[in-house]
């Protein structure tokens, strides 16, 4: 792990770069372009940028219309508004007709910080994962974010890509190639496996190092695409290590933990511990304080690993 960059910053850079190569790419924003970083695209291509104001539902409908005439719309706002205010239109106008609409939602999870529980989206992965035809992506770092944005632009159909506010460690090499529906083993291990997404992947890598000092061999598998889930890498980890801890900056209900538990219940019953937000709303505080408050630190993952190992 090396340099720190916010995934939303990587998105702004990637979208502007893609705009050079593909003249059909357009960007829409709900009056938050400075925060979502679509403002980078807007400065380069003002004729292809649309500030839709605080009207998220209308933004999604407009994006669907643009997709219908051959454009590749990327629309952005905070995750709480995309998955909340825009939900019906995402379902009806984007997912139902398989429209080529890319929803890139920033400020996901509790690390939104001082904005508090009202703005901390901890349900959005579950909401979007439940929508048919929807691809759901949660990158670990800036490198993977750029790859995911390029992959979404090249693919057909609706996407939900969840990004964060704060800078996170870079866990992937610069030459990493993002593949839709493929997980990545970032650390080898034989005793148990962390299956993670988003910023929790860096936390799991740190936890694996702590466990190594105690003689416990922990594998780390990052899942960049929540849906479609890489079933092969999950089942392989379950069969080879026999104990799973999932970790996400999201409710333990319906997100990555739910997806992994559902798969293993049907294919390879394995002890599973889900680490995330335990069926409650967020609260106000600094990002690092909130990660500690909600039990999302490496030491919390170490404790979860020992708990699940005791159930092998």
PDB file of C-alpha atoms in Angstrom:
ATOM      1  CA  UNK A   1       0.000   0.000   0.000  1.00  0.00           C
ATOM      2  CA  UNK A   2       1.393   3.386  -0.963  1.00  0.00           C
ATOM      3  CA  UNK A   3      -0.088   6.730  -1.921  1.00  0.00           C
ATOM      4  CA  UNK A   4      -3.421   7.973  -0.626  1.00  0.00           C
ATOM      5  CA  UNK A   5      -6.145   9.168  -3.002  1.00  0.00           C
ATOM      6  CA  UNK A   6      -9.913   9.472  -2.657  1.00  0.00           C
ATOM      7  CA  UNK A   7     -11.844   7.262  -5.041  1.00  0.00           C
ATOM      8  CA  UNK A   8     -14.001  10.256  -5.997  1.00  0.00           C
ATOM      9  CA  UNK A   9     -10.858  12.098  -7.146  1.00  0.00           C
ATOM     10  CA  UNK A  10      -9.832   9.132  -9.271  1.00  0.00           C
ATOM     11  CA  UNK A  11     -13.327   9.146 -10.795  1.00  0.00           C
ATOM     12  CA  UNK A  12     -13.049  12.797 -11.798  1.00  0.00           C
ATOM     13  CA  UNK A  13      -9.721  12.143 -13.487  1.00  0.00           C
ATOM     14  CA  UNK A  14     -10.910   8.995 -15.261  1.00  0.00           C
ATOM     15  CA  UNK A  15     -14.120  10.570 -16.552  1.00  0.00           C
ATOM     16  CA  UNK A  16     -12.238  13.533 -18.003  1.00  0.00           C
ATOM     17  CA  UNK A  17      -9.754  11.180 -19.664  1.00  0.00           C
ATOM     18  CA  UNK A  18     -12.542   9.081 -21.154  1.00  0.00           C
ATOM     19  CA  UNK A  19     -14.214  12.208 -22.477  1.00  0.00           C
ATOM     20  CA  UNK A  20     -11.230  12.772 -24.739  1.00  0.00           C
ATOM     21  CA  UNK A  21     -11.606   9.366 -26.379  1.00  0.00           C
ATOM     22  CA  UNK A  22     -15.362   8.968 -26.480  1.00  0.00           C
ATOM     23  CA  UNK A  23     -17.387  11.962 -27.620  1.00  0.00           C
ATOM     24  CA  UNK A  24     -20.626  10.226 -26.637  1.00  0.00           C
ATOM     25  CA  UNK A  25     -19.812  10.362 -22.931  1.00  0.00           C
ATOM     26  CA  UNK A  26     -21.823  12.977 -21.063  1.00  0.00           C
ATOM     27  CA  UNK A  27     -21.930  13.841 -17.379  1.00  0.00           C
ATOM     28  CA  UNK A  28     -24.863  14.878 -15.207  1.00  0.00           C
ATOM     29  CA  UNK A  29     -24.762  16.114 -11.636  1.00  0.00           C
ATOM     30  CA  UNK A  30     -27.242  17.171  -8.965  1.00  0.00           C
ATOM     31  CA  UNK A  31     -25.523  20.437  -8.022  1.00  0.00           C
ATOM     32  CA  UNK A  32     -22.604  18.682  -6.299  1.00  0.00           C
ATOM     33  CA  UNK A  33     -19.968  18.623  -9.039  1.00  0.00           C
ATOM     34  CA  UNK A  34     -17.300  20.102  -6.766  1.00  0.00           C
ATOM     35  CA  UNK A  35     -17.780  17.236  -4.314  1.00  0.00           C
ATOM     36  CA  UNK A  36     -18.424  14.391  -6.760  1.00  0.00           C
ATOM     37  CA  UNK A  37     -15.548  15.619  -8.970  1.00  0.00           C
ATOM     38  CA  UNK A  38     -17.589  15.680 -12.172  1.00  0.00           C
ATOM     39  CA  UNK A  39     -16.496  19.323 -12.222  1.00  0.00           C
ATOM     40  CA  UNK A  40     -13.220  18.133 -13.757  1.00  0.00           C
ATOM     41  CA  UNK A  41     -15.186  16.842 -16.759  1.00  0.00           C
ATOM     42  CA  UNK A  42     -17.324  19.996 -16.816  1.00  0.00           C
ATOM     43  CA  UNK A  43     -14.291  22.258 -17.209  1.00  0.00           C
ATOM     44  CA  UNK A  44     -12.976  20.259 -20.157  1.00  0.00           C
ATOM     45  CA  UNK A  45     -16.290  19.557 -21.859  1.00  0.00           C
ATOM     46  CA  UNK A  46     -18.866  22.161 -20.771  1.00  0.00           C
ATOM     47  CA  UNK A  47     -21.106  21.347 -23.724  1.00  0.00           C
ATOM     48  CA  UNK A  48     -21.397  17.744 -22.486  1.00  0.00           C
ATOM     49  CA  UNK A  49     -22.013  18.517 -18.828  1.00  0.00           C
ATOM     50  CA  UNK A  50     -25.469  19.071 -17.337  1.00  0.00           C
ATOM     51  CA  UNK A  51     -26.054  20.432 -13.847  1.00  0.00           C
ATOM     52  CA  UNK A  52     -29.541  19.172 -13.134  1.00  0.00           C
ATOM     53  CA  UNK A  53     -29.895  20.940  -9.801  1.00  0.00           C
ATOM     54  CA  UNK A  54     -31.238  19.286  -6.671  1.00  0.00           C
ATOM     55  CA  UNK A  55     -33.557  17.078  -8.721  1.00  0.00           C
ATOM     56  CA  UNK A  56     -32.106  13.587  -8.603  1.00  0.00           C
ATOM     57  CA  UNK A  57     -35.116  11.781 -10.045  1.00  0.00           C
ATOM     58  CA  UNK A  58     -35.208  14.129 -13.024  1.00  0.00           C
ATOM     59  CA  UNK A  59     -31.446  13.630 -13.493  1.00  0.00           C
ATOM     60  CA  UNK A  60     -31.878   9.861 -13.785  1.00  0.00           C
ATOM     61  CA  UNK A  61     -34.751  10.244 -16.250  1.00  0.00           C
ATOM     62  CA  UNK A  62     -32.714  12.658 -18.346  1.00  0.00           C
ATOM     63  CA  UNK A  63     -29.767  10.267 -18.316  1.00  0.00           C
ATOM     64  CA  UNK A  64     -32.016   7.447 -19.510  1.00  0.00           C
ATOM     65  CA  UNK A  65     -33.214   9.663 -22.349  1.00  0.00           C
ATOM     66  CA  UNK A  66     -29.641  10.485 -23.329  1.00  0.00           C
ATOM     67  CA  UNK A  67     -28.778   6.779 -23.277  1.00  0.00           C
ATOM     68  CA  UNK A  68     -31.745   6.073 -25.573  1.00  0.00           C
ATOM     69  CA  UNK A  69     -30.208   8.279 -28.283  1.00  0.00           C
ATOM     70  CA  UNK A  70     -26.748   6.723 -28.061  1.00  0.00           C
ATOM     71  CA  UNK A  71     -25.010   8.788 -25.400  1.00  0.00           C
ATOM     72  CA  UNK A  72     -23.106   7.236 -22.490  1.00  0.00           C
ATOM     73  CA  UNK A  73     -24.335   9.159 -19.440  1.00  0.00           C
ATOM     74  CA  UNK A  74     -22.464   9.184 -16.140  1.00  0.00           C
ATOM     75  CA  UNK A  75     -24.605  10.736 -13.427  1.00  0.00           C
ATOM     76  CA  UNK A  76     -23.392  11.589  -9.954  1.00  0.00           C
ATOM     77  CA  UNK A  77     -24.560  12.743  -6.563  1.00  0.00           C
ATOM     78  CA  UNK A  78     -24.031  11.562  -2.999  1.00  0.00           C
ATOM     79  CA  UNK A  79     -24.887   7.892  -2.428  1.00  0.00           C
ATOM     80  CA  UNK A  80     -27.684   8.764  -0.006  1.00  0.00           C
ATOM     81  CA  UNK A  81     -29.447  10.770  -2.733  1.00  0.00           C
ATOM     82  CA  UNK A  82     -28.699   8.442  -5.642  1.00  0.00           C
ATOM     83  CA  UNK A  83     -30.007   5.330  -3.914  1.00  0.00           C
ATOM     84  CA  UNK A  84     -32.721   7.275  -2.085  1.00  0.00           C
ATOM     85  CA  UNK A  85     -34.265  10.039  -4.129  1.00  0.00           C
ATOM     86  CA  UNK A  86     -33.299   8.465  -7.454  1.00  0.00           C
ATOM     87  CA  UNK A  87     -34.325   4.894  -6.631  1.00  0.00           C
ATOM     88  CA  UNK A  88     -37.605   4.662  -8.515  1.00  0.00           C
ATOM     89  CA  UNK A  89     -36.217   6.218 -11.675  1.00  0.00           C
ATOM     90  CA  UNK A  90     -33.098   4.040 -11.498  1.00  0.00           C
ATOM     91  CA  UNK A  91     -35.361   1.006 -11.297  1.00  0.00           C
ATOM     92  CA  UNK A  92     -37.964   2.058 -13.868  1.00  0.00           C
ATOM     93  CA  UNK A  93     -36.021   4.143 -16.369  1.00  0.00           C
ATOM     94  CA  UNK A  94     -32.517   2.642 -16.180  1.00  0.00           C
ATOM     95  CA  UNK A  95     -32.567  -0.948 -14.932  1.00  0.00           C
ATOM     96  CA  UNK A  96     -35.931  -2.153 -16.262  1.00  0.00           C
ATOM     97  CA  UNK A  97     -35.127  -1.295 -19.915  1.00  0.00           C
ATOM     98  CA  UNK A  98     -31.409  -2.102 -19.422  1.00  0.00           C
ATOM     99  CA  UNK A  99     -30.521   1.491 -20.313  1.00  0.00           C
ATOM    100  CA  UNK A 100     -26.842   2.350 -20.644  1.00  0.00           C
ATOM    101  CA  UNK A 101     -26.858   4.581 -17.545  1.00  0.00           C
ATOM    102  CA  UNK A 102     -23.864   4.753 -15.188  1.00  0.00           C
ATOM    103  CA  UNK A 103     -24.727   5.916 -11.673  1.00  0.00           C
ATOM    104  CA  UNK A 104     -21.530   6.926  -9.875  1.00  0.00           C
ATOM    105  CA  UNK A 105     -22.435   7.713  -6.276  1.00  0.00           C
ATOM    106  CA  UNK A 106     -19.885   9.376  -4.021  1.00  0.00           C
ATOM    107  CA  UNK A 107     -19.706   9.893  -0.250  1.00  0.00           C
ATOM    108  CA  UNK A 108     -20.840   6.359   0.542  1.00  0.00           C
ATOM    109  CA  UNK A 109     -20.609   4.905   4.034  1.00  0.00           C
ATOM    110  CA  UNK A 110     -19.923   6.408   7.441  1.00  0.00           C
ATOM    111  CA  UNK A 111     -16.663   8.120   6.412  1.00  0.00           C
ATOM    112  CA  UNK A 112     -18.777  10.989   5.110  1.00  0.00           C
ATOM    113  CA  UNK A 113     -18.044  11.983   8.702  1.00  0.00           C
ATOM    114  CA  UNK A 114     -19.462  15.152  10.229  1.00  0.00           C
ATOM    115  CA  UNK A 115     -22.426  15.221   7.826  1.00  0.00           C
ATOM    116  CA  UNK A 116     -23.953  12.695  10.189  1.00  0.00           C
ATOM    117  CA  UNK A 117     -26.362   9.779   9.995  1.00  0.00           C
ATOM    118  CA  UNK A 118     -28.778  11.502   7.628  1.00  0.00           C
ATOM    119  CA  UNK A 119     -26.095  11.661   4.937  1.00  0.00           C
ATOM    120  CA  UNK A 120     -24.233   8.421   5.657  1.00  0.00           C
ATOM    121  CA  UNK A 121     -25.541   5.899   3.166  1.00  0.00           C
ATOM    122  CA  UNK A 122     -25.215   2.437   4.677  1.00  0.00           C
ATOM    123  CA  UNK A 123     -28.027   0.764   2.715  1.00  0.00           C
ATOM    124  CA  UNK A 124     -27.211   1.652  -0.897  1.00  0.00           C
ATOM    125  CA  UNK A 125     -25.342  -1.532  -1.879  1.00  0.00           C
ATOM    126  CA  UNK A 126     -28.258  -3.640  -0.663  1.00  0.00           C
ATOM    127  CA  UNK A 127     -30.793  -1.438  -2.451  1.00  0.00           C
ATOM    128  CA  UNK A 128     -28.944  -1.479  -5.775  1.00  0.00           C
ATOM    129  CA  UNK A 129     -27.987  -5.147  -5.537  1.00  0.00           C
ATOM    130  CA  UNK A 130     -31.674  -6.058  -5.324  1.00  0.00           C
ATOM    131  CA  UNK A 131     -32.495  -4.359  -8.637  1.00  0.00           C
ATOM    132  CA  UNK A 132     -32.458  -6.741 -11.621  1.00  0.00           C
ATOM    133  CA  UNK A 133     -29.982  -5.970 -14.448  1.00  0.00           C
ATOM    134  CA  UNK A 134     -27.887  -3.744 -12.174  1.00  0.00           C
ATOM    135  CA  UNK A 135     -24.114  -4.172 -11.901  1.00  0.00           C
ATOM    136  CA  UNK A 136     -22.833  -2.995  -8.515  1.00  0.00           C
ATOM    137  CA  UNK A 137     -19.183  -1.969  -8.085  1.00  0.00           C
ATOM    138  CA  UNK A 138     -17.308  -0.808  -4.954  1.00  0.00           C
ATOM    139  CA  UNK A 139     -13.634  -0.091  -5.731  1.00  0.00           C
ATOM    140  CA  UNK A 140     -10.892  -0.411  -3.115  1.00  0.00           C
ATOM    141  CA  UNK A 141      -8.698   2.464  -4.262  1.00  0.00           C
ATOM    142  CA  UNK A 142      -7.972   5.022  -6.963  1.00  0.00           C
ATOM    143  CA  UNK A 143      -6.377   2.532  -9.329  1.00  0.00           C
ATOM    144  CA  UNK A 144      -9.366   0.227  -9.256  1.00  0.00           C
ATOM    145  CA  UNK A 145     -11.755   3.164  -9.526  1.00  0.00           C
ATOM    146  CA  UNK A 146     -10.203   4.293 -12.787  1.00  0.00           C
ATOM    147  CA  UNK A 147     -10.385   0.760 -14.121  1.00  0.00           C
ATOM    148  CA  UNK A 148     -14.011   0.400 -13.061  1.00  0.00           C
ATOM    149  CA  UNK A 149     -15.018   3.665 -14.747  1.00  0.00           C
ATOM    150  CA  UNK A 150     -13.333   2.589 -17.983  1.00  0.00           C
ATOM    151  CA  UNK A 151     -14.978  -0.833 -17.802  1.00  0.00           C
ATOM    152  CA  UNK A 152     -18.408   0.692 -17.149  1.00  0.00           C
ATOM    153  CA  UNK A 153     -18.011   3.025 -20.123  1.00  0.00           C
ATOM    154  CA  UNK A 154     -17.146   0.099 -22.381  1.00  0.00           C
ATOM    155  CA  UNK A 155     -19.931  -2.182 -21.138  1.00  0.00           C
ATOM    156  CA  UNK A 156     -23.605  -1.923 -21.997  1.00  0.00           C
ATOM    157  CA  UNK A 157     -26.290  -1.589 -19.360  1.00  0.00           C
ATOM    158  CA  UNK A 158     -26.847   0.085 -15.995  1.00  0.00           C
ATOM    159  CA  UNK A 159     -24.120   0.382 -13.349  1.00  0.00           C
ATOM    160  CA  UNK A 160     -24.017   1.554  -9.750  1.00  0.00           C
ATOM    161  CA  UNK A 161     -20.485   2.491  -8.679  1.00  0.00           C
ATOM    162  CA  UNK A 162     -20.021   3.478  -5.039  1.00  0.00           C
ATOM    163  CA  UNK A 163     -17.173   5.817  -4.118  1.00  0.00           C
ATOM    164  CA  UNK A 164     -15.964   7.491  -0.934  1.00  0.00           C
ATOM    165  CA  UNK A 165     -15.180  10.960   0.329  1.00  0.00           C
ATOM    166  CA  UNK A 166     -11.833  10.474   2.065  1.00  0.00           C
ATOM    167  CA  UNK A 167      -8.418   9.482   0.791  1.00  0.00           C
ATOM    168  CA  UNK A 168      -7.676   5.765   1.037  1.00  0.00           C
ATOM    169  CA  UNK A 169      -4.464   3.727   0.626  1.00  0.00           C
ATOM    170  CA  UNK A 170      -3.598   2.395  -2.812  1.00  0.00           C
ATOM    171  CA  UNK A 171      -3.683  -1.409  -2.677  1.00  0.00           C
ATOM    172  CA  UNK A 172      -3.480  -2.237  -6.387  1.00  0.00           C
ATOM    173  CA  UNK A 173      -0.471  -1.743  -8.685  1.00  0.00           C
ATOM    174  CA  UNK A 174      -0.837   0.906 -11.390  1.00  0.00           C
ATOM    175  CA  UNK A 175      -1.057  -1.770 -14.100  1.00  0.00           C
ATOM    176  CA  UNK A 176      -3.987  -3.571 -12.438  1.00  0.00           C
ATOM    177  CA  UNK A 177      -6.727  -4.481 -14.920  1.00  0.00           C
ATOM    178  CA  UNK A 178     -10.230  -4.284 -13.505  1.00  0.00           C
ATOM    179  CA  UNK A 179     -12.598  -7.019 -14.696  1.00  0.00           C
ATOM    180  CA  UNK A 180     -16.324  -6.838 -14.053  1.00  0.00           C
ATOM    181  CA  UNK A 181     -17.379  -9.735 -11.840  1.00  0.00           C
ATOM    182  CA  UNK A 182     -13.855 -10.790 -10.862  1.00  0.00           C
ATOM    183  CA  UNK A 183     -12.412 -10.643  -7.350  1.00  0.00           C
ATOM    184  CA  UNK A 184      -8.725 -10.351  -6.477  1.00  0.00           C
ATOM    185  CA  UNK A 185      -6.643 -12.304  -3.982  1.00  0.00           C
ATOM    186  CA  UNK A 186      -4.365  -9.678  -2.455  1.00  0.00           C
ATOM    187  CA  UNK A 187      -2.782 -11.796   0.272  1.00  0.00           C
ATOM    188  CA  UNK A 188      -2.309 -15.545   0.471  1.00  0.00           C
ATOM    189  CA  UNK A 189      -3.482 -17.426   3.546  1.00  0.00           C
ATOM    190  CA  UNK A 190      -4.587 -20.881   4.647  1.00  0.00           C
ATOM    191  CA  UNK A 191      -6.283 -20.535   8.066  1.00  0.00           C
ATOM    192  CA  UNK A 192      -9.120 -18.101   7.247  1.00  0.00           C
ATOM    193  CA  UNK A 193     -10.158 -15.543   4.630  1.00  0.00           C
ATOM    194  CA  UNK A 194     -11.146 -11.899   4.769  1.00  0.00           C
ATOM    195  CA  UNK A 195     -13.573 -11.126   1.926  1.00  0.00           C
ATOM    196  CA  UNK A 196     -13.755  -7.367   1.641  1.00  0.00           C
ATOM    197  CA  UNK A 197     -14.778  -4.420  -0.462  1.00  0.00           C
ATOM    198  CA  UNK A 198     -14.148  -0.672  -0.625  1.00  0.00           C
ATOM    199  CA  UNK A 199     -11.874   0.887   1.983  1.00  0.00           C
ATOM    200  CA  UNK A 200     -12.188  -2.206   4.197  1.00  0.00           C
ATOM    201  CA  UNK A 201      -9.769  -4.041   1.918  1.00  0.00           C
ATOM    202  CA  UNK A 202      -6.870  -1.929   3.180  1.00  0.00           C
ATOM    203  CA  UNK A 203      -8.069  -2.546   6.735  1.00  0.00           C
ATOM    204  CA  UNK A 204      -8.088  -6.306   6.104  1.00  0.00           C
ATOM    205  CA  UNK A 205      -4.562  -6.263   4.704  1.00  0.00           C
ATOM    206  CA  UNK A 206      -3.402  -4.556   7.895  1.00  0.00           C
ATOM    207  CA  UNK A 207      -5.319  -7.116   9.979  1.00  0.00           C
ATOM    208  CA  UNK A 208      -3.713  -9.977   8.062  1.00  0.00           C
ATOM    209  CA  UNK A 209      -0.294  -8.597   8.962  1.00  0.00           C
ATOM    210  CA  UNK A 210      -1.250  -8.465  12.641  1.00  0.00           C
ATOM    211  CA  UNK A 211      -2.527 -12.044  12.534  1.00  0.00           C
ATOM    212  CA  UNK A 212       0.652 -13.207  10.824  1.00  0.00           C
ATOM    213  CA  UNK A 213       2.628 -12.077  13.876  1.00  0.00           C
ATOM    214  CA  UNK A 214       0.427 -14.347  15.971  1.00  0.00           C
ATOM    215  CA  UNK A 215       0.960 -17.332  13.697  1.00  0.00           C
ATOM    216  CA  UNK A 216      -2.398 -17.102  11.910  1.00  0.00           C
ATOM    217  CA  UNK A 217      -2.370 -17.230   8.102  1.00  0.00           C
ATOM    218  CA  UNK A 218      -5.105 -14.956   6.730  1.00  0.00           C
ATOM    219  CA  UNK A 219      -6.059 -14.705   3.079  1.00  0.00           C
ATOM    220  CA  UNK A 220      -7.427 -11.391   1.769  1.00  0.00           C
ATOM    221  CA  UNK A 221      -9.856 -11.460  -1.140  1.00  0.00           C
ATOM    222  CA  UNK A 222     -11.101  -8.139  -2.474  1.00  0.00           C
ATOM    223  CA  UNK A 223     -14.480  -8.073  -4.195  1.00  0.00           C
ATOM    224  CA  UNK A 224     -14.698  -5.026  -6.454  1.00  0.00           C
ATOM    225  CA  UNK A 225     -17.946  -6.177  -8.073  1.00  0.00           C
ATOM    226  CA  UNK A 226     -20.643  -6.989  -5.535  1.00  0.00           C
ATOM    227  CA  UNK A 227     -22.995  -7.982  -8.345  1.00  0.00           C
ATOM    228  CA  UNK A 228     -22.308 -10.148 -10.241  1.00  0.00           C
ATOM    229  CA  UNK A 229     -20.395 -11.747  -7.385  1.00  0.00           C
ATOM    230  CA  UNK A 230     -17.266 -13.758  -8.212  1.00  0.00           C
ATOM    231  CA  UNK A 231     -18.650 -17.047  -6.932  1.00  0.00           C
ATOM    232  CA  UNK A 232     -15.576 -19.040  -7.881  1.00  0.00           C
ATOM    233  CA  UNK A 233     -13.119 -17.055  -5.736  1.00  0.00           C
ATOM    234  CA  UNK A 234     -15.501 -17.046  -2.748  1.00  0.00           C
ATOM    235  CA  UNK A 235     -16.198 -20.781  -2.836  1.00  0.00           C
ATOM    236  CA  UNK A 236     -12.501 -21.530  -3.350  1.00  0.00           C
ATOM    237  CA  UNK A 237     -11.611 -19.488  -0.255  1.00  0.00           C
ATOM    238  CA  UNK A 238     -14.299 -21.208   1.792  1.00  0.00           C
ATOM    239  CA  UNK A 239     -13.163 -24.693   0.769  1.00  0.00           C
ATOM    240  CA  UNK A 240      -9.465 -23.997   1.232  1.00  0.00           C
ATOM    241  CA  UNK A 241      -9.515 -21.984   4.473  1.00  0.00           C
ATOM    242  CA  UNK A 242     -12.789 -23.047   6.099  1.00  0.00           C
ATOM    243  CA  UNK A 243     -13.574 -19.722   7.803  1.00  0.00           C
ATOM    244  CA  UNK A 244     -14.735 -16.392   6.349  1.00  0.00           C
ATOM    245  CA  UNK A 245     -14.912 -12.828   7.649  1.00  0.00           C
ATOM    246  CA  UNK A 246     -16.636 -10.318   5.375  1.00  0.00           C
ATOM    247  CA  UNK A 247     -15.936  -6.616   5.838  1.00  0.00           C
ATOM    248  CA  UNK A 248     -17.683  -3.589   4.355  1.00  0.00           C
ATOM    249  CA  UNK A 249     -18.457   0.038   5.194  1.00  0.00           C
ATOM    250  CA  UNK A 250     -22.155  -0.757   4.870  1.00  0.00           C
ATOM    251  CA  UNK A 251     -24.917  -2.481   6.764  1.00  0.00           C
ATOM    252  CA  UNK A 252     -24.279  -6.176   7.377  1.00  0.00           C
ATOM    253  CA  UNK A 253     -27.772  -6.678   5.928  1.00  0.00           C
ATOM    254  CA  UNK A 254     -27.954  -7.133   2.171  1.00  0.00           C
ATOM    255  CA  UNK A 255     -24.479  -6.010   1.132  1.00  0.00           C
ATOM    256  CA  UNK A 256     -21.286  -7.986   0.527  1.00  0.00           C
ATOM    257  CA  UNK A 257     -21.724  -9.991   3.727  1.00  0.00           C
ATOM    258  CA  UNK A 258     -25.235 -10.948   2.713  1.00  0.00           C
ATOM    259  CA  UNK A 259     -24.142 -11.922  -0.804  1.00  0.00           C
ATOM    260  CA  UNK A 260     -21.314 -14.121   0.490  1.00  0.00           C
ATOM    261  CA  UNK A 261     -23.443 -15.746   3.196  1.00  0.00           C
ATOM    262  CA  UNK A 262     -26.249 -16.492   0.728  1.00  0.00           C
ATOM    263  CA  UNK A 263     -23.837 -18.095  -1.732  1.00  0.00           C
ATOM    264  CA  UNK A 264     -22.049 -20.230   0.855  1.00  0.00           C
ATOM    265  CA  UNK A 265     -25.288 -21.342   2.513  1.00  0.00           C
ATOM    266  CA  UNK A 266     -26.312 -22.915  -0.793  1.00  0.00           C
ATOM    267  CA  UNK A 267     -22.965 -24.194  -2.075  1.00  0.00           C
ATOM    268  CA  UNK A 268     -20.414 -24.612   0.701  1.00  0.00           C
ATOM    269  CA  UNK A 269     -21.650 -24.103   4.279  1.00  0.00           C
ATOM    270  CA  UNK A 270     -18.820 -22.357   6.139  1.00  0.00           C
ATOM    271  CA  UNK A 271     -18.475 -20.374   9.384  1.00  0.00           C
ATOM    272  CA  UNK A 272     -19.005 -16.698   8.417  1.00  0.00           C
ATOM    273  CA  UNK A 273     -18.667 -13.515  10.445  1.00  0.00           C
ATOM    274  CA  UNK A 274     -20.004 -10.310   8.892  1.00  0.00           C
ATOM    275  CA  UNK A 275     -18.250  -7.085   9.872  1.00  0.00           C
ATOM    276  CA  UNK A 276     -20.038  -3.856   9.010  1.00  0.00           C
ATOM    277  CA  UNK A 277     -22.701  -1.541  10.395  1.00  0.00           C
ATOM    278  CA  UNK A 278     -24.926  -3.545  12.728  1.00  0.00           C
ATOM    279  CA  UNK A 279     -28.468  -2.549  11.730  1.00  0.00           C
ATOM    280  CA  UNK A 280     -28.296   1.061  12.872  1.00  0.00           C
ATOM    281  CA  UNK A 281     -27.878   4.526  11.413  1.00  0.00           C
ATOM    282  CA  UNK A 282     -24.607   6.423  11.333  1.00  0.00           C
ATOM    283  CA  UNK A 283     -23.675   9.355  13.525  1.00  0.00           C
ATOM    284  CA  UNK A 284     -21.603  12.508  13.293  1.00  0.00           C
ATOM    285  CA  UNK A 285     -17.842  12.450  13.821  1.00  0.00           C
ATOM    286  CA  UNK A 286     -14.508  12.433  12.059  1.00  0.00           C
ATOM    287  CA  UNK A 287     -14.021   9.592   9.588  1.00  0.00           C
ATOM    288  CA  UNK A 288     -11.324   7.807  11.576  1.00  0.00           C
ATOM    289  CA  UNK A 289     -13.327   8.157  14.787  1.00  0.00           C
ATOM    290  CA  UNK A 290     -16.359   6.616  13.100  1.00  0.00           C
ATOM    291  CA  UNK A 291     -14.396   3.655  11.757  1.00  0.00           C
ATOM    292  CA  UNK A 292     -13.337   2.969  15.341  1.00  0.00           C
ATOM    293  CA  UNK A 293     -16.824   3.615  16.724  1.00  0.00           C
ATOM    294  CA  UNK A 294     -18.452   1.143  14.340  1.00  0.00           C
ATOM    295  CA  UNK A 295     -15.773  -1.533  14.749  1.00  0.00           C
ATOM    296  CA  UNK A 296     -14.229  -1.229  11.296  1.00  0.00           C
ATOM    297  CA  UNK A 297     -10.561  -1.054  12.269  1.00  0.00           C
ATOM    298  CA  UNK A 298      -7.879  -3.719  11.688  1.00  0.00           C
ATOM    299  CA  UNK A 299      -7.988  -4.756  15.349  1.00  0.00           C
ATOM    300  CA  UNK A 300     -11.729  -5.384  14.991  1.00  0.00           C
ATOM    301  CA  UNK A 301     -11.072  -7.625  12.009  1.00  0.00           C
ATOM    302  CA  UNK A 302      -8.419  -9.491  13.999  1.00  0.00           C
ATOM    303  CA  UNK A 303     -11.000 -10.143  16.717  1.00  0.00           C
ATOM    304  CA  UNK A 304     -13.565 -11.285  14.125  1.00  0.00           C
ATOM    305  CA  UNK A 305     -11.022 -13.639  12.564  1.00  0.00           C
ATOM    306  CA  UNK A 306     -10.331 -15.299  15.919  1.00  0.00           C
ATOM    307  CA  UNK A 307     -14.073 -15.606  16.553  1.00  0.00           C
ATOM    308  CA  UNK A 308     -14.724 -17.365  13.270  1.00  0.00           C
ATOM    309  CA  UNK A 309     -11.645 -19.562  13.638  1.00  0.00           C
ATOM    310  CA  UNK A 310     -13.075 -20.826  16.920  1.00  0.00           C
ATOM    311  CA  UNK A 311     -16.118 -22.059  14.968  1.00  0.00           C
ATOM    312  CA  UNK A 312     -14.187 -24.067  12.366  1.00  0.00           C
TER     313      UNK A 312
END
